[in-house]
XYZ file of C-alpha atoms in Angstrom:
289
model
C 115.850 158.072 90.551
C 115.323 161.542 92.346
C 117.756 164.286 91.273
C 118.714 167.163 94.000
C 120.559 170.499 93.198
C 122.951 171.133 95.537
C 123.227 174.583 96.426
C 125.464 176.738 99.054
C 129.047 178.051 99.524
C 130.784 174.970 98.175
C 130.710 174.241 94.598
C 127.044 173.717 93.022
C 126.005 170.427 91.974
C 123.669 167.696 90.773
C 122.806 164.749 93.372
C 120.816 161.639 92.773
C 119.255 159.622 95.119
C 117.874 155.735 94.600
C 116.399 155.105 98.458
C 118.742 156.013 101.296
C 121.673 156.123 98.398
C 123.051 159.284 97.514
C 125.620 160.006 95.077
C 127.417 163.318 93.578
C 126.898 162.738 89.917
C 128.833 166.116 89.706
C 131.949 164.744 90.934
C 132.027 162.096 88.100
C 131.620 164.358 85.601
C 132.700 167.924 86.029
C 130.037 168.623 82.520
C 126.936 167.122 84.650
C 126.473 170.359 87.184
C 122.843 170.773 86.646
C 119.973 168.616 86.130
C 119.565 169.976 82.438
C 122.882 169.338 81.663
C 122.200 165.670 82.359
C 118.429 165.753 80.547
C 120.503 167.409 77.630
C 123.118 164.327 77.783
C 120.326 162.006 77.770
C 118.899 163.751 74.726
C 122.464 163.482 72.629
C 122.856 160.481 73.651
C 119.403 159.158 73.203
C 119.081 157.680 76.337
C 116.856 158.010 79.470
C 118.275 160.377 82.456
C 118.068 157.553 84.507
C 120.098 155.897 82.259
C 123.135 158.142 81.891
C 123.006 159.078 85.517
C 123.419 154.979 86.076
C 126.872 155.346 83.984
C 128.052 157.911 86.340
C 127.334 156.488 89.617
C 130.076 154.247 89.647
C 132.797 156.815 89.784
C 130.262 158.902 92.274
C 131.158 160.469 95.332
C 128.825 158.829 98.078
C 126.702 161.808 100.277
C 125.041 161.055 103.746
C 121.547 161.679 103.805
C 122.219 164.858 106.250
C 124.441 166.216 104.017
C 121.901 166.191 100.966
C 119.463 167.723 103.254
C 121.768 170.605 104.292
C 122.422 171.930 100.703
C 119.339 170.756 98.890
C 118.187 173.537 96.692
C 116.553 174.429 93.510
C 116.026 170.912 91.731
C 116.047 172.783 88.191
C 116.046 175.989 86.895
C 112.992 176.241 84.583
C 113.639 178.569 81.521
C 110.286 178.952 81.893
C 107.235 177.822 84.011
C 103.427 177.850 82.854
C 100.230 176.704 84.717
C 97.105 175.207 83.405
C 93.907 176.050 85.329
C 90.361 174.337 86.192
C 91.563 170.959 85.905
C 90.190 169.627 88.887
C 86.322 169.964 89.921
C 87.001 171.835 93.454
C 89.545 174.028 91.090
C 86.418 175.048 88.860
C 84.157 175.803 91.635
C 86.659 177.479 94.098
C 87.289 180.093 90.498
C 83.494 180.308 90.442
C 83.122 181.322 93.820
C 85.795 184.121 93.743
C 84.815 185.567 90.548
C 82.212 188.104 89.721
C 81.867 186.274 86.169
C 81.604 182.271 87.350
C 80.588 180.717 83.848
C 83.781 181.142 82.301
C 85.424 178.891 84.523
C 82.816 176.036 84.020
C 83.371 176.876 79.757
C 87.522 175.495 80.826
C 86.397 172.209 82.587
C 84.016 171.216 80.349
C 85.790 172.111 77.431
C 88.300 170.322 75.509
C 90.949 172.751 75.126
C 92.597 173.514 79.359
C 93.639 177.065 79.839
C 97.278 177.411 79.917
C 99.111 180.632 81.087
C 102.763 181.775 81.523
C 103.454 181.764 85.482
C 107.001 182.716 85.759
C 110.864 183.261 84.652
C 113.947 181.712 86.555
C 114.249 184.603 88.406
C 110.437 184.503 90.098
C 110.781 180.905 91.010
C 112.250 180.081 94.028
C 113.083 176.893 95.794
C 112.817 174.264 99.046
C 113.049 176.850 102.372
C 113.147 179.363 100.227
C 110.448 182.113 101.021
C 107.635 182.179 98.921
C 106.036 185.982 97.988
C 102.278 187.484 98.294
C 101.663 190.540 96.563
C 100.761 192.942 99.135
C 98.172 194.889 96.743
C 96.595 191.800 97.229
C 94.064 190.793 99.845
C 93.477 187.205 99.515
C 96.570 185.262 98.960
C 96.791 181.173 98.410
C 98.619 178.416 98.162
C 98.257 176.171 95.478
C 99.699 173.069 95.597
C 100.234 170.886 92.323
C 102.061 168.156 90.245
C 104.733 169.706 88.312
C 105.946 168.149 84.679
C 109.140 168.982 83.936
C 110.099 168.812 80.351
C 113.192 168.786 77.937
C 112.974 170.186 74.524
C 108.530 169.747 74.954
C 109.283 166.202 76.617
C 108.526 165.015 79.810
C 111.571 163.944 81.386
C 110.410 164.087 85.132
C 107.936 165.349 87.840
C 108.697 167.828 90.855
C 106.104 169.738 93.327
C 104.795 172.916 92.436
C 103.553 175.777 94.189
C 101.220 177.935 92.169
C 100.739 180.647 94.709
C 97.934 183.428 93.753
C 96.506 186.312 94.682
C 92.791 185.895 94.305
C 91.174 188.824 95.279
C 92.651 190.599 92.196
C 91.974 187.320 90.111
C 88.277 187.728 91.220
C 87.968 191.421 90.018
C 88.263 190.580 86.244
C 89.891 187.090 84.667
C 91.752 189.668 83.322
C 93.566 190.706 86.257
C 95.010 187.062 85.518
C 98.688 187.839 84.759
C 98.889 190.321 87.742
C 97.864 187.802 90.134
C 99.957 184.899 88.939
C 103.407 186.692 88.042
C 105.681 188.626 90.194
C 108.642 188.323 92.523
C 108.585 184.537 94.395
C 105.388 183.600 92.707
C 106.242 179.726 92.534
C 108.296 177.641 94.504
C 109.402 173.884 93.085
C 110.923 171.226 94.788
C 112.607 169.081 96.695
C 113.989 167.397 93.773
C 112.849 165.918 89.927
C 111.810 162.723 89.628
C 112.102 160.984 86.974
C 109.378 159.270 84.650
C 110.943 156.102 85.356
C 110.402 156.407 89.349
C 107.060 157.764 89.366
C 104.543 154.668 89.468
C 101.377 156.729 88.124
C 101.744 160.340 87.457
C 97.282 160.621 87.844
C 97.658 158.118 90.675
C 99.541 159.914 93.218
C 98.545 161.252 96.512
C 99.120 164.932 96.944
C 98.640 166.451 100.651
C 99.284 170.217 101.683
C 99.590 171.410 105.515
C 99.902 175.225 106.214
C 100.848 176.257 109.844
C 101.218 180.302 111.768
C 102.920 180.367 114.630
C 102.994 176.483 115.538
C 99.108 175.876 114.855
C 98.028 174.139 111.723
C 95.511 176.051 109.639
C 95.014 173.826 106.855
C 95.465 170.056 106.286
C 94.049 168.293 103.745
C 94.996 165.878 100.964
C 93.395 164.658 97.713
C 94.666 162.564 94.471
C 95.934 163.367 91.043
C 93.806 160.656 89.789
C 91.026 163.425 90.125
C 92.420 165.479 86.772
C 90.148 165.685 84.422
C 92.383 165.970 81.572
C 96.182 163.814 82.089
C 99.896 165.264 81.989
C 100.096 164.126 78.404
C 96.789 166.010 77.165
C 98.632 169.023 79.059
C 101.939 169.302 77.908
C 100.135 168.614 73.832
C 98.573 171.442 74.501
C 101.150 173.668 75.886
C 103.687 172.812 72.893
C 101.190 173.000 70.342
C 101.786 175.922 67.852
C 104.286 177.120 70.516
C 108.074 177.316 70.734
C 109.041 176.154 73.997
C 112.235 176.650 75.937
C 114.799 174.135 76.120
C 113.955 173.477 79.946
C 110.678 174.609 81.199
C 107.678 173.223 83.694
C 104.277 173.080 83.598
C 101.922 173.052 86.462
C 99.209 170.994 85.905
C 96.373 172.826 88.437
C 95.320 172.048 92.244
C 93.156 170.132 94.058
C 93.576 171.542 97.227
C 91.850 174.975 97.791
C 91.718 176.380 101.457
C 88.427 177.854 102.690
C 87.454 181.778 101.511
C 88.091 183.343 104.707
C 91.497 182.284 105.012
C 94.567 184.296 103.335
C 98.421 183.506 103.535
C 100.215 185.717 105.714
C 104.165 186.696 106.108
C 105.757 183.734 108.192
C 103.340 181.388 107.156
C 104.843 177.926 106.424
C 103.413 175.978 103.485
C 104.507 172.176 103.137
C 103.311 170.254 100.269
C 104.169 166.116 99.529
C 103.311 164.556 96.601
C 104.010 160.461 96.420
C 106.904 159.403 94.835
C 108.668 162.724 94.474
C 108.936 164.155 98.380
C 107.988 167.038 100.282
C 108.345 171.150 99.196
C 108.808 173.117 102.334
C 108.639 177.245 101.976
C 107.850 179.961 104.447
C 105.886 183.151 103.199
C 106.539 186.878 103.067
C 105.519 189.882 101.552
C 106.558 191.542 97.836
């Protein structure tokens, strides 16, 4: 199943969707408002999400399609969100390129430990439609488009799109600059919804495709697979919950494929839409911060 926060004026709550069925888990159960409430109900009750979001359906409120599309929001909100870096080939050499000191970036790929940093708070990650921020101390901004694990408690309990976007130009200074040009205000986007472990065939088999338009033209369309990791979701999230006390609810990016050429930069208005197979499509449109 595929599990939707809806958002708006009306009372927030959690959808899920099984193909063109739609169903207000919310108005079952008053206690099941957000998608962690129903991971942490899964976790009592030792069950799957899918499972306990089965038991609820019956009693469900039924939602058009339209509807669902009108209030779809924020599919979680992350306690916390890290990224892991260089785990693709194009990643490593795209880092290379932009850097003044390339060989630390081939030291990540071809090492056995994946570099893992802290990308953002609740309050920095934004949503489907929502607008997504480049720093404007920044002179090369990019989208970066990725499988996002979402985890309960250090488990994975579903997959959602992730945008990772960066500034690069101060990344390319000094891999020090690294923090500054990952983290501030509407520095990731996630979305359209989670999907759970259950309804994703082959997390490193999925096709992920990005499209960026300005002004009606598109500037960028390309697509690649996840197949093309060098390390898998599982080697990640070890990693990332090793020697580390994680949040209750958190995501972790798991790195890009899908790098647009040097001379291009994101720009206020831009529109950045992202699909990944078996989850959906993250739509957000750009502006300054």
């Amino acid at each position: 199943m595929r599990y939707h926060a809806l958002a708006g004026t009306e009372r927030s709550a959690l959808a899920a969707s099984d193909g063109d069925d739609v169903y207000d888990l919310t108005s079952a159960n008053p206690n099941v408002e957000t998608f962690s409430d129903l991971a942490r109900a899964a976790n009592i009750t030792e069950q799957t999400i899918d499972d306990v979001a089965e038991g609820l359906i019956d009693d469900a409120e039924r939602l058009s399609s339209d509807y669902l599309d009108e209030r779809i929001g924020r599919p979680v909100a992350p306690d916390e969100v890290w990224a892991t870096g260089v785990t693709y080939h194009i990643s490593e050499q795209a880092r290379k390129a932009e850097s003044g000191t390339p060989d630390v970036y081939l030291d990540v790929y071809e090492g056995d430990r994946p570099e893992i940093f802290f990308k953002a708070t609740e309050s920095r990650t934004v949503g489907p439609r929502e607008t997504v921020g480049v720093r404007g101390d920044s002179t090369w901004n990019v989208p970066e488009p990725e499988l996002a694990v979402v985890l309960y408690r250090g488990e994975i309990v579903g997959y959602t799109v992730g945008n990772d976007v960066s500034s690069r130009s101060i990344e390319g200074e000094n891999p020090l600059y690294l923090p500054q040009a990952k983290i501030y205000d509407r520095c990731c986007s996630i979305g359209p919804c989670v999907a759970s472990t259950e309804s994703v065939s082959d997390p490193h088999g999925l096709e992920m495709s990005m499209r960026i338009e300005r002004d009606g033209t598109v500037l960028y369309g390309e697509s690649t697979s996840t197949s093309e990791m060098v390390k898998s979701c599982e080697e990640l999230v070890s990693y990332f919950t090793r020697h580390n006390v994680v949040p209750e609810m958190a995501v972790l990016l798991t790195g890009t494929a899908l790098v647009p050429d040097e001379g291009f930069s994101l720009e206020p208005g831009d529109h950045v839409g992202i699909e990944i197979d078996d989850i959906g499509v993250l739509e957000n449109t750009v502006t300054t911060v």
